[in-house]
PDB file of C-alpha atoms in Angstrom:
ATOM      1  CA  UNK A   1      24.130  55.351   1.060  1.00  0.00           C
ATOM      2  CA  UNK A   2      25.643  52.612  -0.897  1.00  0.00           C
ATOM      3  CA  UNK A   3      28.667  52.655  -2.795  1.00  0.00           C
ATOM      4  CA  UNK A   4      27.714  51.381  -6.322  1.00  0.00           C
ATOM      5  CA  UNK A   5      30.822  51.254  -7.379  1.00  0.00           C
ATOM      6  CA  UNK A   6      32.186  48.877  -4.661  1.00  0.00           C
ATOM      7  CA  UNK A   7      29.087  46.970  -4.843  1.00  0.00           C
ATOM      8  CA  UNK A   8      29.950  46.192  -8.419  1.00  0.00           C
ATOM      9  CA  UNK A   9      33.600  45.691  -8.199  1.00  0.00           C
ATOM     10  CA  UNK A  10      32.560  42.905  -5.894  1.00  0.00           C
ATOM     11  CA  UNK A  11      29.838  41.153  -7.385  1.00  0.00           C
ATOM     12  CA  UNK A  12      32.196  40.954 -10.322  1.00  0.00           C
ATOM     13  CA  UNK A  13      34.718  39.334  -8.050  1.00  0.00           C
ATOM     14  CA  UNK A  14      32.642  36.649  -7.163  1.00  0.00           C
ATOM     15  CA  UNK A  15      31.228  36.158 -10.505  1.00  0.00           C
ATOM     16  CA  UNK A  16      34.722  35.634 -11.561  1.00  0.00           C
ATOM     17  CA  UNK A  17      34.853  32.989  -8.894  1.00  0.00           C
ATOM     18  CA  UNK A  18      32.365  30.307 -10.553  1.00  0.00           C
ATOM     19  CA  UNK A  19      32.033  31.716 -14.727  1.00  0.00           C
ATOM     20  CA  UNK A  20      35.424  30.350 -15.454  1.00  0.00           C
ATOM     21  CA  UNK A  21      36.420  33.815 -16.810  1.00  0.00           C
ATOM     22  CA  UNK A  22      39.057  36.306 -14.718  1.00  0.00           C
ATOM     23  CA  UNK A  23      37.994  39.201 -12.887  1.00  0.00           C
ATOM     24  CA  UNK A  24      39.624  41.567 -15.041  1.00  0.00           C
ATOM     25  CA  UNK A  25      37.471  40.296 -17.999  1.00  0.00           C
ATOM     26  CA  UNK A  26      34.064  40.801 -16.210  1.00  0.00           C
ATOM     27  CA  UNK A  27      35.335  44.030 -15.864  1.00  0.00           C
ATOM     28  CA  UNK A  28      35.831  44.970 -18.811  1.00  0.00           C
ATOM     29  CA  UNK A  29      32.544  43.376 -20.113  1.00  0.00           C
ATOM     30  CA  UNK A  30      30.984  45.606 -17.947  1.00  0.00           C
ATOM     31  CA  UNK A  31      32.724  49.033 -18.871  1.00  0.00           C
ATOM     32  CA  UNK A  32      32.057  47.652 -22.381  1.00  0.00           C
ATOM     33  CA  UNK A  33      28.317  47.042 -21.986  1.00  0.00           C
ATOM     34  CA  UNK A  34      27.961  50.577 -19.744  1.00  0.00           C
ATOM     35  CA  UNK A  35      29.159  52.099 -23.213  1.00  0.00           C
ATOM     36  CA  UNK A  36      26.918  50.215 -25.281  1.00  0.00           C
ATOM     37  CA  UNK A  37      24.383  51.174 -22.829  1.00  0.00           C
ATOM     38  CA  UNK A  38      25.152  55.219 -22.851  1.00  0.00           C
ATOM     39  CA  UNK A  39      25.005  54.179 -26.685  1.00  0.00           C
ATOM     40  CA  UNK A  40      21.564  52.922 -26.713  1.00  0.00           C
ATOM     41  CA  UNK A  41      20.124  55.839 -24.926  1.00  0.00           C
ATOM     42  CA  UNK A  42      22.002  58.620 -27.668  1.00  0.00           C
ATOM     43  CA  UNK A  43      20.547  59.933 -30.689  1.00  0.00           C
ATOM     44  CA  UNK A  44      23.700  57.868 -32.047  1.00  0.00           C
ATOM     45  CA  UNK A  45      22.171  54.889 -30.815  1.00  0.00           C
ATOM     46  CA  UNK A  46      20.826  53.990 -35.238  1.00  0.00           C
ATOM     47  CA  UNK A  47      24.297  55.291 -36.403  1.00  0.00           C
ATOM     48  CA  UNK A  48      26.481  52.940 -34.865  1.00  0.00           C
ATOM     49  CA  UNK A  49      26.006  49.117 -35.691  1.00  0.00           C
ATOM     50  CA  UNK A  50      27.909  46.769 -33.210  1.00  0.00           C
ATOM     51  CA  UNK A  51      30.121  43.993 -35.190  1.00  0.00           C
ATOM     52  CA  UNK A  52      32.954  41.908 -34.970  1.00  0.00           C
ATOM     53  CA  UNK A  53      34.042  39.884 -31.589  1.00  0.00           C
ATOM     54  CA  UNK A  54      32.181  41.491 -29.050  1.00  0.00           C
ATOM     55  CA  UNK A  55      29.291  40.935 -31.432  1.00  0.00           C
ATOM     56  CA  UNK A  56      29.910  37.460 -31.627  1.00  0.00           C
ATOM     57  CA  UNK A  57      30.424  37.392 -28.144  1.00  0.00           C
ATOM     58  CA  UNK A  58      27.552  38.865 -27.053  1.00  0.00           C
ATOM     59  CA  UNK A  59      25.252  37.121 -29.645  1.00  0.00           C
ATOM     60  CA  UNK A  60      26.443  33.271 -28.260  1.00  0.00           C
ATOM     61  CA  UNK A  61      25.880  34.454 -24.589  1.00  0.00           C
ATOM     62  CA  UNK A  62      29.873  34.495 -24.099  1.00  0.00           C
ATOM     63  CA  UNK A  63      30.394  31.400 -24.995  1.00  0.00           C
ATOM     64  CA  UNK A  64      32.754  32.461 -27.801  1.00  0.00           C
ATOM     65  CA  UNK A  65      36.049  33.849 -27.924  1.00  0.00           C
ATOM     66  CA  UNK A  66      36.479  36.460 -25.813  1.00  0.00           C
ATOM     67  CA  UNK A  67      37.978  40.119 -27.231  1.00  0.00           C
ATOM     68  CA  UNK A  68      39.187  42.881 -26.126  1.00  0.00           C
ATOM     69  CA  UNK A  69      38.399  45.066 -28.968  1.00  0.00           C
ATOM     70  CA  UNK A  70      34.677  46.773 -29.734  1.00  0.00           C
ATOM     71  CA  UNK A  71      34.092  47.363 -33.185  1.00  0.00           C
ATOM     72  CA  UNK A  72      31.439  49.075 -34.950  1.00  0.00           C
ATOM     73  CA  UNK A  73      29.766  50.036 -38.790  1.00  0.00           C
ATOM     74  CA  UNK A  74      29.794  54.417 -38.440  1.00  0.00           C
ATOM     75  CA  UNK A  75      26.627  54.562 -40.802  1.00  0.00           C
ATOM     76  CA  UNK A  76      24.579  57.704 -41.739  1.00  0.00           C
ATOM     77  CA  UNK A  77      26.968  60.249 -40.793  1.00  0.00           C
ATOM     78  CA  UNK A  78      30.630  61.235 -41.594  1.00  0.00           C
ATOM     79  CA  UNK A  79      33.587  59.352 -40.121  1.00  0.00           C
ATOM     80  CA  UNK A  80      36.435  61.525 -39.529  1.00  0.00           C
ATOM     81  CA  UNK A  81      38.255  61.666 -36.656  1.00  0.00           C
ATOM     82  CA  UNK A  82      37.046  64.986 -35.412  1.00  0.00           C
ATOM     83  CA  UNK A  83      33.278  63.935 -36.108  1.00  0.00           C
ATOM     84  CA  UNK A  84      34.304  60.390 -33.652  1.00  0.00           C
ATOM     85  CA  UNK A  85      35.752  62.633 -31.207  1.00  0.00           C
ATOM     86  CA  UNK A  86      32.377  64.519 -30.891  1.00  0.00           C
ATOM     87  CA  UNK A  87      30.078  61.683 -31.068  1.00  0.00           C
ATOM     88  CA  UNK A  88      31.990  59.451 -28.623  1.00  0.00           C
ATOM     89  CA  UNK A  89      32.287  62.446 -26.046  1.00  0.00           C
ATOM     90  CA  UNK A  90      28.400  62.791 -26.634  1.00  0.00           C
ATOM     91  CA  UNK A  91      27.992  59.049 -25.967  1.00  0.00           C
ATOM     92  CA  UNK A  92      29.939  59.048 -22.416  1.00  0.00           C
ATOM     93  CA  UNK A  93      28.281  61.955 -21.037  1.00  0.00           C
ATOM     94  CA  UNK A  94      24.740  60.344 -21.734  1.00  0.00           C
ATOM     95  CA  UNK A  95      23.252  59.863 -18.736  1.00  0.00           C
ATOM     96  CA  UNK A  96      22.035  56.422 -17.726  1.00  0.00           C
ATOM     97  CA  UNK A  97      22.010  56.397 -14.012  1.00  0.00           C
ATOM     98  CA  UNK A  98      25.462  54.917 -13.418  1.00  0.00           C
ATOM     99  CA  UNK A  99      27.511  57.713 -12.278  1.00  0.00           C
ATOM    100  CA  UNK A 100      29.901  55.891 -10.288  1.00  0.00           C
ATOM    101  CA  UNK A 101      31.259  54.350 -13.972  1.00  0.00           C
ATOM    102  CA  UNK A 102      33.150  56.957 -15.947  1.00  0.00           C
ATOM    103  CA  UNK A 103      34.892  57.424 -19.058  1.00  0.00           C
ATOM    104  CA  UNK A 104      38.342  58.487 -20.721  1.00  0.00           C
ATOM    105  CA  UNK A 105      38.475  59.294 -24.752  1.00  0.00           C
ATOM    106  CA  UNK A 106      41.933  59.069 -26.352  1.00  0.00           C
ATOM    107  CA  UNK A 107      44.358  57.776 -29.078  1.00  0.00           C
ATOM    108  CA  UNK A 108      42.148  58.512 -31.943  1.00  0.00           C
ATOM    109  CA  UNK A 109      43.648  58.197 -35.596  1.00  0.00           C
ATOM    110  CA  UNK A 110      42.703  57.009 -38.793  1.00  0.00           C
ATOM    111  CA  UNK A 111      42.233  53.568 -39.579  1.00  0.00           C
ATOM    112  CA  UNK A 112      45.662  52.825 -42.087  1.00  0.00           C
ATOM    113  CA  UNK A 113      44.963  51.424 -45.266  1.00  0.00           C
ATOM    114  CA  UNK A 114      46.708  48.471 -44.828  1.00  0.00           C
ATOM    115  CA  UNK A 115      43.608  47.436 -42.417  1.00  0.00           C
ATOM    116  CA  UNK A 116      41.728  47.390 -45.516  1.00  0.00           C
ATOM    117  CA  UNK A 117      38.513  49.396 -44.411  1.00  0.00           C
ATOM    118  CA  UNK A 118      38.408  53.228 -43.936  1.00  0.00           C
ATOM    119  CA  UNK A 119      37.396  54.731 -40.342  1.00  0.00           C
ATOM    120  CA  UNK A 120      38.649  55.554 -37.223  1.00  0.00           C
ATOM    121  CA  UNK A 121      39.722  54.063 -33.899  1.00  0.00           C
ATOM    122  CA  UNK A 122      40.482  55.303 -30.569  1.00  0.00           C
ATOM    123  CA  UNK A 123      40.951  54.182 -26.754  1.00  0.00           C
ATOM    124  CA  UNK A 124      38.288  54.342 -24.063  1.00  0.00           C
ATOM    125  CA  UNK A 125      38.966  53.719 -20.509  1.00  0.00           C
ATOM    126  CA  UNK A 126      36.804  53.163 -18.061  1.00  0.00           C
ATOM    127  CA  UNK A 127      36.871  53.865 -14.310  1.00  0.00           C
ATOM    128  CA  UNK A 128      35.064  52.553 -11.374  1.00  0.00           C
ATOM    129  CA  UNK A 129      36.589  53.460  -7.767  1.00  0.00           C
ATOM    130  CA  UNK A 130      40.695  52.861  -8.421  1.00  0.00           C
ATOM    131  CA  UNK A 131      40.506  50.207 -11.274  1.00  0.00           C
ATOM    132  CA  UNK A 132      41.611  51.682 -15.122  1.00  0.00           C
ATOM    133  CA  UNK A 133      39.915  49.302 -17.687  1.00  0.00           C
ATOM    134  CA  UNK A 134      41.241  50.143 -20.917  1.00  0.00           C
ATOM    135  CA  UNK A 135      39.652  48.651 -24.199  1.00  0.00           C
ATOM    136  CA  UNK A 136      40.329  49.671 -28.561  1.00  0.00           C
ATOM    137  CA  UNK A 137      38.196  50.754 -30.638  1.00  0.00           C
ATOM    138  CA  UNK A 138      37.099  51.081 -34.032  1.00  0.00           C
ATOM    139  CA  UNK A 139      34.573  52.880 -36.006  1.00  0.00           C
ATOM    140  CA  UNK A 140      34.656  51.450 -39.761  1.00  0.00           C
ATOM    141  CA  UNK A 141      32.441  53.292 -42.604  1.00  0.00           C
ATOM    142  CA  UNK A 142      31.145  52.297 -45.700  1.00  0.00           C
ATOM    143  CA  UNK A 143      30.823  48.237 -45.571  1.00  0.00           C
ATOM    144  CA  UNK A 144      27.493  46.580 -46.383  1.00  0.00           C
ATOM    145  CA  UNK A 145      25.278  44.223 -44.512  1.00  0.00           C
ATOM    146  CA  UNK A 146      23.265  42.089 -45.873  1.00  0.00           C
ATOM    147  CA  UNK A 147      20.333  41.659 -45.085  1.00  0.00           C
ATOM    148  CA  UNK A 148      20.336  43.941 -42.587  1.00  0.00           C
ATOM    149  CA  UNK A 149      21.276  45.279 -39.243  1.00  0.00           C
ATOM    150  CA  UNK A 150      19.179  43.883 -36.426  1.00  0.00           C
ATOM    151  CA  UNK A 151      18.349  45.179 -32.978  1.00  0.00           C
ATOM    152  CA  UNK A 152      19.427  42.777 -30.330  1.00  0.00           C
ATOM    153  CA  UNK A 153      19.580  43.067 -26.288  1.00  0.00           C
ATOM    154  CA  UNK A 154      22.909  42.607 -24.907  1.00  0.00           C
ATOM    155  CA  UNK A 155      22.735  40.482 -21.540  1.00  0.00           C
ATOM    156  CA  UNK A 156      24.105  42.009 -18.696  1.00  0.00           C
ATOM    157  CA  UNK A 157      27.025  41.081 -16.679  1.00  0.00           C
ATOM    158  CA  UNK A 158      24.930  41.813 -13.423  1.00  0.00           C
ATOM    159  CA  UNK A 159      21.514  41.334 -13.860  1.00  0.00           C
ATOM    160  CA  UNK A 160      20.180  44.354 -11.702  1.00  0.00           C
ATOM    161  CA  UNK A 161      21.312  46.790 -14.653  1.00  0.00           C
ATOM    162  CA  UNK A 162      19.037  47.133 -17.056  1.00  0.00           C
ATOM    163  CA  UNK A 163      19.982  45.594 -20.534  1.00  0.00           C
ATOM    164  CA  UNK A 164      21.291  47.687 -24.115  1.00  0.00           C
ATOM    165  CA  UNK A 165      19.624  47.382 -26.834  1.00  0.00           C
ATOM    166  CA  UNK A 166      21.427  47.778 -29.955  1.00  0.00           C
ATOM    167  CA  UNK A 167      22.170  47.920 -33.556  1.00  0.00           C
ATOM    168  CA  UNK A 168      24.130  44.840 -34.340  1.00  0.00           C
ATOM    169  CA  UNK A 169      25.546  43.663 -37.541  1.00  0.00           C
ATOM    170  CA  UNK A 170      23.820  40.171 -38.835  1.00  0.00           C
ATOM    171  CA  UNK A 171      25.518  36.785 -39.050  1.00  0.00           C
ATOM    172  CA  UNK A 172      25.527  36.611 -42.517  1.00  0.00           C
ATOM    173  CA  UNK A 173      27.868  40.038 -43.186  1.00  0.00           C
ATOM    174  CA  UNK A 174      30.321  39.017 -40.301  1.00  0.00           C
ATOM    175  CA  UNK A 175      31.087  35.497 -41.904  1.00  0.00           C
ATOM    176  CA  UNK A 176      31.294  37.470 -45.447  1.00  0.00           C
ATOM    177  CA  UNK A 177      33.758  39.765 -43.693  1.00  0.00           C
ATOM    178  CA  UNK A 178      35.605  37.491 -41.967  1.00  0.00           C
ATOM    179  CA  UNK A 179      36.117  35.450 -45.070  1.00  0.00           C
ATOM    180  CA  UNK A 180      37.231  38.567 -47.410  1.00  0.00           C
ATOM    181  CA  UNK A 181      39.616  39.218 -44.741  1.00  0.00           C
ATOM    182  CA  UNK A 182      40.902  35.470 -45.298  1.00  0.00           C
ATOM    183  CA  UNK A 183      40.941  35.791 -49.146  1.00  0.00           C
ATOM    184  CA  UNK A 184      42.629  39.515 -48.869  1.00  0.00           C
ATOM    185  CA  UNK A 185      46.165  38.284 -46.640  1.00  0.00           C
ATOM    186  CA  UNK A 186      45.586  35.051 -47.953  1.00  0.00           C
ATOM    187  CA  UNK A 187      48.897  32.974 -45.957  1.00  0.00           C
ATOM    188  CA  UNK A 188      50.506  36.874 -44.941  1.00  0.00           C
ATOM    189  CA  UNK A 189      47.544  36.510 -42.038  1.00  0.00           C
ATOM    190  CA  UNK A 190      48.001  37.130 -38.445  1.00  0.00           C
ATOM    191  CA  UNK A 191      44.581  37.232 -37.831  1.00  0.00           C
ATOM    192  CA  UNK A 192      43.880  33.520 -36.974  1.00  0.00           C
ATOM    193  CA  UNK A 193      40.987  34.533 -35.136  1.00  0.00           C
ATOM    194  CA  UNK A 194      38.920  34.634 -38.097  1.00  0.00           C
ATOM    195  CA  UNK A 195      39.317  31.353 -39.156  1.00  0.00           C
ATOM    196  CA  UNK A 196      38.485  30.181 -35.384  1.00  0.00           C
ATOM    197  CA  UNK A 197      35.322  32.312 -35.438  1.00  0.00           C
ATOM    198  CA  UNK A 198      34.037  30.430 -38.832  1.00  0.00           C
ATOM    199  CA  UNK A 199      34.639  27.362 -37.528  1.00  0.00           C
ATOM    200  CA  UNK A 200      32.830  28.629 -34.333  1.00  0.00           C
ATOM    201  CA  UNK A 201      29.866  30.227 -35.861  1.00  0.00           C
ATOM    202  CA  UNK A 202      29.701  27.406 -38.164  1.00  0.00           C
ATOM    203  CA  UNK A 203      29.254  24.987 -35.429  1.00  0.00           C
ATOM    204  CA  UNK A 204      26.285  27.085 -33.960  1.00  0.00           C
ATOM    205  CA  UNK A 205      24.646  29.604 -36.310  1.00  0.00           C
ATOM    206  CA  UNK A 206      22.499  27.826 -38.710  1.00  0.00           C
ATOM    207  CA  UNK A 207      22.381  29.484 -42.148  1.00  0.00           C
ATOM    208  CA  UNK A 208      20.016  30.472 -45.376  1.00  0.00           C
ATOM    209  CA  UNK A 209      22.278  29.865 -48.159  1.00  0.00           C
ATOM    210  CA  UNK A 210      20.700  32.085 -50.505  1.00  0.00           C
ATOM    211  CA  UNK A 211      21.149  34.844 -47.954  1.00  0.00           C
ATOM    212  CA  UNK A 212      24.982  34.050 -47.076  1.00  0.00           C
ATOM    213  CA  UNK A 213      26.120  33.672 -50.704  1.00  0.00           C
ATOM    214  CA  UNK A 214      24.693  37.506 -51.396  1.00  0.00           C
ATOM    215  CA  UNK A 215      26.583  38.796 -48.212  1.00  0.00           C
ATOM    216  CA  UNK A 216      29.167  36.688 -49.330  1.00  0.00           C
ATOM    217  CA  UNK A 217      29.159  38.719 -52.916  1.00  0.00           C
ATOM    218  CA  UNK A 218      27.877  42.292 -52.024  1.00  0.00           C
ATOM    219  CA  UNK A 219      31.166  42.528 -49.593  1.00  0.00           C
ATOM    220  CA  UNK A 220      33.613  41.370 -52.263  1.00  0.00           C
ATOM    221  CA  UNK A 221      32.313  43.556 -54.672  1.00  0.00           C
ATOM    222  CA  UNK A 222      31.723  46.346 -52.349  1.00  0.00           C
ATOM    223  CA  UNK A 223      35.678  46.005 -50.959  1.00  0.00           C
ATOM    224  CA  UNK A 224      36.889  45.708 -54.223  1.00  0.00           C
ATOM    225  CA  UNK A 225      38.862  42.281 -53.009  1.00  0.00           C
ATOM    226  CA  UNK A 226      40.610  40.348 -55.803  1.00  0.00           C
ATOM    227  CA  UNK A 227      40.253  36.576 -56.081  1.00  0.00           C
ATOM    228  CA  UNK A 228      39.755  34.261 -59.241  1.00  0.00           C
ATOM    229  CA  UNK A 229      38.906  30.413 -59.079  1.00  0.00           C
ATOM    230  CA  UNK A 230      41.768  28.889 -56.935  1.00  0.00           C
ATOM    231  CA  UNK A 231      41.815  31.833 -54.504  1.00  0.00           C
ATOM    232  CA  UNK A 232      39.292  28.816 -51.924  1.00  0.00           C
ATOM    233  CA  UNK A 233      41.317  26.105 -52.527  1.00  0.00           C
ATOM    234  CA  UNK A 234      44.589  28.085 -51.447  1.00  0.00           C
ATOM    235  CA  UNK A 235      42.619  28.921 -48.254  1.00  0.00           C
ATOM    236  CA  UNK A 236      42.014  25.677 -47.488  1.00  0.00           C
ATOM    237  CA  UNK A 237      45.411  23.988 -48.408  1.00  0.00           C
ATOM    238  CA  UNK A 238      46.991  26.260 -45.854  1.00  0.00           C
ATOM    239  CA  UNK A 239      46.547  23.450 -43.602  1.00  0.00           C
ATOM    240  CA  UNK A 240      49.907  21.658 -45.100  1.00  0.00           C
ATOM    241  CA  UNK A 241      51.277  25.188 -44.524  1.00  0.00           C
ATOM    242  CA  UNK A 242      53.559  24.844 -41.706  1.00  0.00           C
ATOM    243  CA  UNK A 243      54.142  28.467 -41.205  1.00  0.00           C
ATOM    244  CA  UNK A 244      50.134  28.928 -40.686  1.00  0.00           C
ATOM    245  CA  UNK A 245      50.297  25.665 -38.423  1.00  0.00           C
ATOM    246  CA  UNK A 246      52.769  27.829 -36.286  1.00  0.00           C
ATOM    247  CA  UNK A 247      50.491  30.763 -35.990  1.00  0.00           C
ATOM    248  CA  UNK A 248      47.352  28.898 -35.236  1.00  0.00           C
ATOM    249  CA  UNK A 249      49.157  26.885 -32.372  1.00  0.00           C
ATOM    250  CA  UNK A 250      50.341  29.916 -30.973  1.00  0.00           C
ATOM    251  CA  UNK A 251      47.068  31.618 -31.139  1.00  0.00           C
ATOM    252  CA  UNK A 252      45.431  28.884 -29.725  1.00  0.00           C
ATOM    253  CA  UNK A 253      48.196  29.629 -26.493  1.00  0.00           C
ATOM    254  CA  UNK A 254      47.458  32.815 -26.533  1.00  0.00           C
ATOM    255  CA  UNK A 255      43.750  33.139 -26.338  1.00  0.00           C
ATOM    256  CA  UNK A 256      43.582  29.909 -24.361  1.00  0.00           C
ATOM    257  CA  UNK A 257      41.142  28.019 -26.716  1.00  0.00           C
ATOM    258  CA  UNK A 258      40.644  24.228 -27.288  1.00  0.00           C
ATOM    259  CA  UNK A 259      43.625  22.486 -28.947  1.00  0.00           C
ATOM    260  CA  UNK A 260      41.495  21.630 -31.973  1.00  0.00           C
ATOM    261  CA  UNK A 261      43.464  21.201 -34.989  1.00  0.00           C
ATOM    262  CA  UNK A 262      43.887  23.284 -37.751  1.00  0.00           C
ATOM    263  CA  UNK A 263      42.888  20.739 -40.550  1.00  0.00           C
ATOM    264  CA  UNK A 264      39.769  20.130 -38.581  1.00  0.00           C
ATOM    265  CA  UNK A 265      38.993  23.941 -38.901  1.00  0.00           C
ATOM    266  CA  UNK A 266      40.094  24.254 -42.800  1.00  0.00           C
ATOM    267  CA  UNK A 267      37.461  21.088 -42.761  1.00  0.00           C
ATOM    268  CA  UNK A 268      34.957  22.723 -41.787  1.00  0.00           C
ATOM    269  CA  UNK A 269      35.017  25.924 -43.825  1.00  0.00           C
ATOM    270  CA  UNK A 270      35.495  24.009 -46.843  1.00  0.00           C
ATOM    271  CA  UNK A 271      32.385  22.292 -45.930  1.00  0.00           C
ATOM    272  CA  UNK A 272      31.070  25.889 -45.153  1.00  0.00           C
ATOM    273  CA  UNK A 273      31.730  27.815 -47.736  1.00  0.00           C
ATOM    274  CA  UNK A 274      33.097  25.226 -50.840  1.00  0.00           C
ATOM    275  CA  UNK A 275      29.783  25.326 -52.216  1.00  0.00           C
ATOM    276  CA  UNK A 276      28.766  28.773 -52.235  1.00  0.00           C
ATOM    277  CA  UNK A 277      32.010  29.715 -53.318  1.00  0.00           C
ATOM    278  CA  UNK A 278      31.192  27.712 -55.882  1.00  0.00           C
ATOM    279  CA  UNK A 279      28.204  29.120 -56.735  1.00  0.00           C
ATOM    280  CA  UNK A 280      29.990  32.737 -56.577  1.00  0.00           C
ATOM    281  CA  UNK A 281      32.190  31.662 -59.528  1.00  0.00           C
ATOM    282  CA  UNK A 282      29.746  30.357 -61.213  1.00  0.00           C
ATOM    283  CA  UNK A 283      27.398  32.511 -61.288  1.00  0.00           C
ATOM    284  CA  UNK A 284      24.746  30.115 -59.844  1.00  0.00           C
ATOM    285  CA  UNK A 285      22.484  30.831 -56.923  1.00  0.00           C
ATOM    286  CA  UNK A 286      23.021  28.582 -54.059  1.00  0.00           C
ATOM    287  CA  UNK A 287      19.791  27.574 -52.696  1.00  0.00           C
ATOM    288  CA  UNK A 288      20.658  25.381 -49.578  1.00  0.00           C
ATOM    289  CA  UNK A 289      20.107  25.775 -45.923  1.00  0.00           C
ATOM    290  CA  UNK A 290      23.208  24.643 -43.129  1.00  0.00           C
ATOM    291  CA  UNK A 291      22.472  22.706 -39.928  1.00  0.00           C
ATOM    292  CA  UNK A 292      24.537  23.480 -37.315  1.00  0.00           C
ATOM    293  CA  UNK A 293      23.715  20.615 -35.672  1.00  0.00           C
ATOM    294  CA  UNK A 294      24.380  18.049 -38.656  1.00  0.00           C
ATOM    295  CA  UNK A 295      27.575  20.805 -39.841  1.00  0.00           C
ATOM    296  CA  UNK A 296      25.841  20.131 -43.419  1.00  0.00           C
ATOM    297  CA  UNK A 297      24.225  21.188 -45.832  1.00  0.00           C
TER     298      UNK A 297
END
């Protein structure tokens, strides 16, 4: 009888060999997905709304930055960390067929406030044979998403498993998140990678205007985030800043990303978002659609 387990620790292996990504990231792609597949086959499978990196990640084919982190919208159902406890331990004994994959549940606590969203997050790890994959992650509650979540299959890192599908969040909320998160540390960030992942998603997402300015609004309002007129303009100035400069050439180290250069990104999002921010103050609708293609709109 085959060993499924060795079987996949080597096609991985030799995946690794030609995809330009490590071993040890296929890996985890595939614990990752095997949970997002036990996911899709739970009666959690509505409740749960895949967002963030991995979302991005997933959406683009991996072609974007790569995360270590899965994070979700808990919708429907309450959010404490006794409730994730009980639906996460639901979600890894859901059988799909891959027994030779299983999971460990710990670390779970409450999201602090200084994160700015409430919820929970925890540690999975999963194990195939001897290897320990560990991987975050988070449950948040009560954020909005405009227009709405969609389902969306999640390719598979070997293509004889069969493929999740899942609740995902939609392009539109994750820019409007990413950008409150931008407008809520302002130059106190240390999350760089947001301001990578709009330039990113800018470059390839094509956009509704109409659509993005009301994600844009419904998350400020519905986070309560402060800003007045100026609030874009400081975003983009950081560019001069040289204490951002450092922090966006060492995350660019870090993560291994192109050396592109930070007034290229600011750029961009000012081209992005200038209007609609605009608009936002305003009052006005903004009525436009973006090109990816043309980075216009």
């Amino acid at each position: 009888m085959m060993d499924l387990g060795a079987s996949v620790i080597a096609r991985l292996k030799n995946k690794a060999q030609t995809s330009g990504m490590s071993f040890q990231v296929h890996l985890r792609l595939f614990c990752q997905e095997e949970f997002l597949r036990r996911l899709s086959l739970s009666k959690y499978a509505d409740n749960l709304v895949l967002k963030g990196g991995l979302f991005l990640f997933v959406l683009t084919g991996f072609e974007s930055r790569a995360t270590i982190d899965v994070d979700f919208l808990l919708r429907q159902i309450p959010g404490s960390v006794e409730d994730a406890r009980r639906i996460v331990s639901e979600i890894i004994n859901t059988p799909s067929g891959n027994d030779f994959i299983t999971f460990e549940m710990s670390s779970f606590e409450e999201i602090t406030p200084q994160r700015k969203y409430k919820g929970v997050s925890f540690q999975l790890t999963g194990k195939i044979k001897n290897t320990k994959t560990p991987f975050n992650v988070d449950f948040g509650i009560g954020d909005v998403i405009v227009p709405k979540a969609e389902k969306r299959i999640v390719p598979p890192q070997l293509d004889t498993f069969a493929p999740p599908e899942i609740s995902t969040y939609s392009l539109e909320s994750t820019v409007a998140e990413k950008f409150d998160a931008m407008l809520q540390r302002m130059e106190l960030t240390s999350r760089m990678k947001d301001y990578y992942d709009l330039y990113f998603i800018a470059h390839t997402f094509d956009f509704d205007g109409r659509k993005l300015q009301e994600a844009i609004m419904q998350t400020l309002q519905n986070r309560g985030t402060n800003y007045d007129r100026s609030s874009f303009d400081e975003i983009i100035s950081f560019s001069e800043n040289d204490a951002m400069l450092v922090k966006w050439r060492q995350f660019l180290r870090r993560t291994k990303l192109p050396n592109i250069e930070f007034s290229e990104v600011t750029g961009l999002l000012n081209t992005f978002l200038g209007g609609i921010w605009n608009a936002v103050i305003n009052e006005e609708e903004w009525h436009k659609n973006w090109s990816c293609q043309t980075a216009s709109w």
